[in-house]
């Protein structure tokens, strides 16, 4: 990019650059983001004679396109440029229009100065830099391969096995000897003492297995294998055991990355799993739509069922059913004594439709019973998480009858607790962010002090840095969750470098090219969400009841709005009423379009109807805003707003009832990390229109099995929906075509079986990597712990003291 800037300064476009900079200096803002820069450049170019060349093909237009930020200082202008995904550079353009590259540290100082938080006379702030810890570990080179960490790691490990065969084969041999279940030794017994013996015994076992028919059950030859040194775990039939041992034989003789992945994925090492999700109301009924409680509960409960089923299948395939192994999955969450009408006060609750999966609730310590007896916002729970982890550890060991084999954290708070527990118990740890608040709240790090009383971002962002660096591996739902797109910065990418003025500077917060990142999209519960056209599984009485609720029921406690013409095509959306979900934006789009109002009814399922029934400030604000929009655009008779909490089964049937009416699902979020409701709508057969900001870009293929919308452009949004409706009018089968393609998209890419199989495979491979690289990781973990003790804990203590003074 430096060369491109120099070309502009030396050529004919220097004058254009000077004029454009002068235009920017006339603006009130000193800090411009990408959209503002692009809009300002467009305004400038429109006034020039050579508009087409300047705006579309000039060097200056290329520079503007790659510029993420412009900071206007008194004597210079700073350009923050993103020449490619996951890469950032900064340049200072001086008054005489010479240019110089500036370091990350200089850029962070400049940002501090912009908000009057730069105090060099008082000394420097703490610098956080994780980069040295990644310098000695393998990193991905090509940005396109970010998120494919395990594939890269397998290639790396297999090359090590090949290049340094003795050391790495010894490591593989010792890793195989580790595995036990309670008192039972798995895989290899004491008859095999060395890697060379293992190689010889594998070849003898393969000769032995060749004498048996492929479908011979393991119990019929287990004694002969034990005499050779092999315990249960290799397979349940002669063919399966033979396949697994052939993989091992190949790894010993000529390692291959795909064989390594297939082999490690078969090793029986995961029987007990812990999932951590402390915030919100975690329950199976009556919790959805409550503050801080939504898609993550659905996600985790479905994931639990998928994991249990997959582990059971793996146990059977491994031949371990002879040991009567019973897997166990626990969701660790917070116990809420004042649980209102939920089960969140119950210590232990069995998860429906599972054999041995449980919700374990542990209370926050009662520093102040008036606070800790109640639900606490996710922005306020930080002071309780360390003691929560300490208290939970003993209960978990008792419930699981041993340590978990894998810990999965969810959201910033759950990920921090997962880190603390994994560190205490020395267990492989995975984190799933779902959504990182830093990218949701603009300038949240720069103005953190102004927002601290409300959001406590200093604690949250520090917790994020600790968890993402401490994790063995990170699961994201989409590629852009990690590194965004060509046009936008990813959620994890936003942690690469940033300032928390007067607190710390992050020079390198996360290595985006680390193989710890893996894309594993969630699935959708196919027992609950299935096509509207499938008669089997649909209950006629439920269908009738929900049809009445959606279109005609008059009940002021549950429904606002009576439809003048219930036969119009329904535009449907279902989400929490908060700013990011943007249901008020959808209502405003509907209100601005007379044609949409003529063709459709708007039906919203969205939390509460009355602001006095809510304690969440964002929800209260959105409730009031929705009423204002309804009055402003006179939407009476055209909108139904349901303030209900649906059971899971009812939510599945609601989509299908909308499908019966050839309706449309609209997901208008300002940003969506993934979008489970999109999967639910698509598998139900609803043509789906979803935000182009975030995960939906990777779920939907635009105009093939769904449609992208820009939720900030109401006119364009209405036009895209109306264009679809017009096509349906012209071709009565068009709605069905999109409906069918949306179902196919979900079934081929987004099932829980695909997800859980991949997650367990990752856990095994990273356990192997963790075993052979333990010394390298220890330095990183100690640095990470220092952030916890020196920054997180003192700030959490300050917040706790504030809570103690609340009455």
PDB file of C-alpha atoms in Angstrom, residues 44 54 125 143 271 679 763:
ATOM      1  CA  UNK A  44     -16.254  14.407  -3.984  1.00  0.00           C
ATOM      2  CA  UNK A  54     -11.807   8.831 -10.635  1.00  0.00           C
ATOM      3  CA  UNK A 125       0.140   2.282  29.696  1.00  0.00           C
ATOM      4  CA  UNK A 143      -5.886 -16.016   4.494  1.00  0.00           C
ATOM      5  CA  UNK A 271     -16.714 -39.821  27.298  1.00  0.00           C
ATOM      6  CA  UNK A 679     -31.762 -22.149   9.639  1.00  0.00           C
ATOM      7  CA  UNK A 763     -11.241 -32.196  20.282  1.00  0.00           C
TER       8      UNK A 763
END
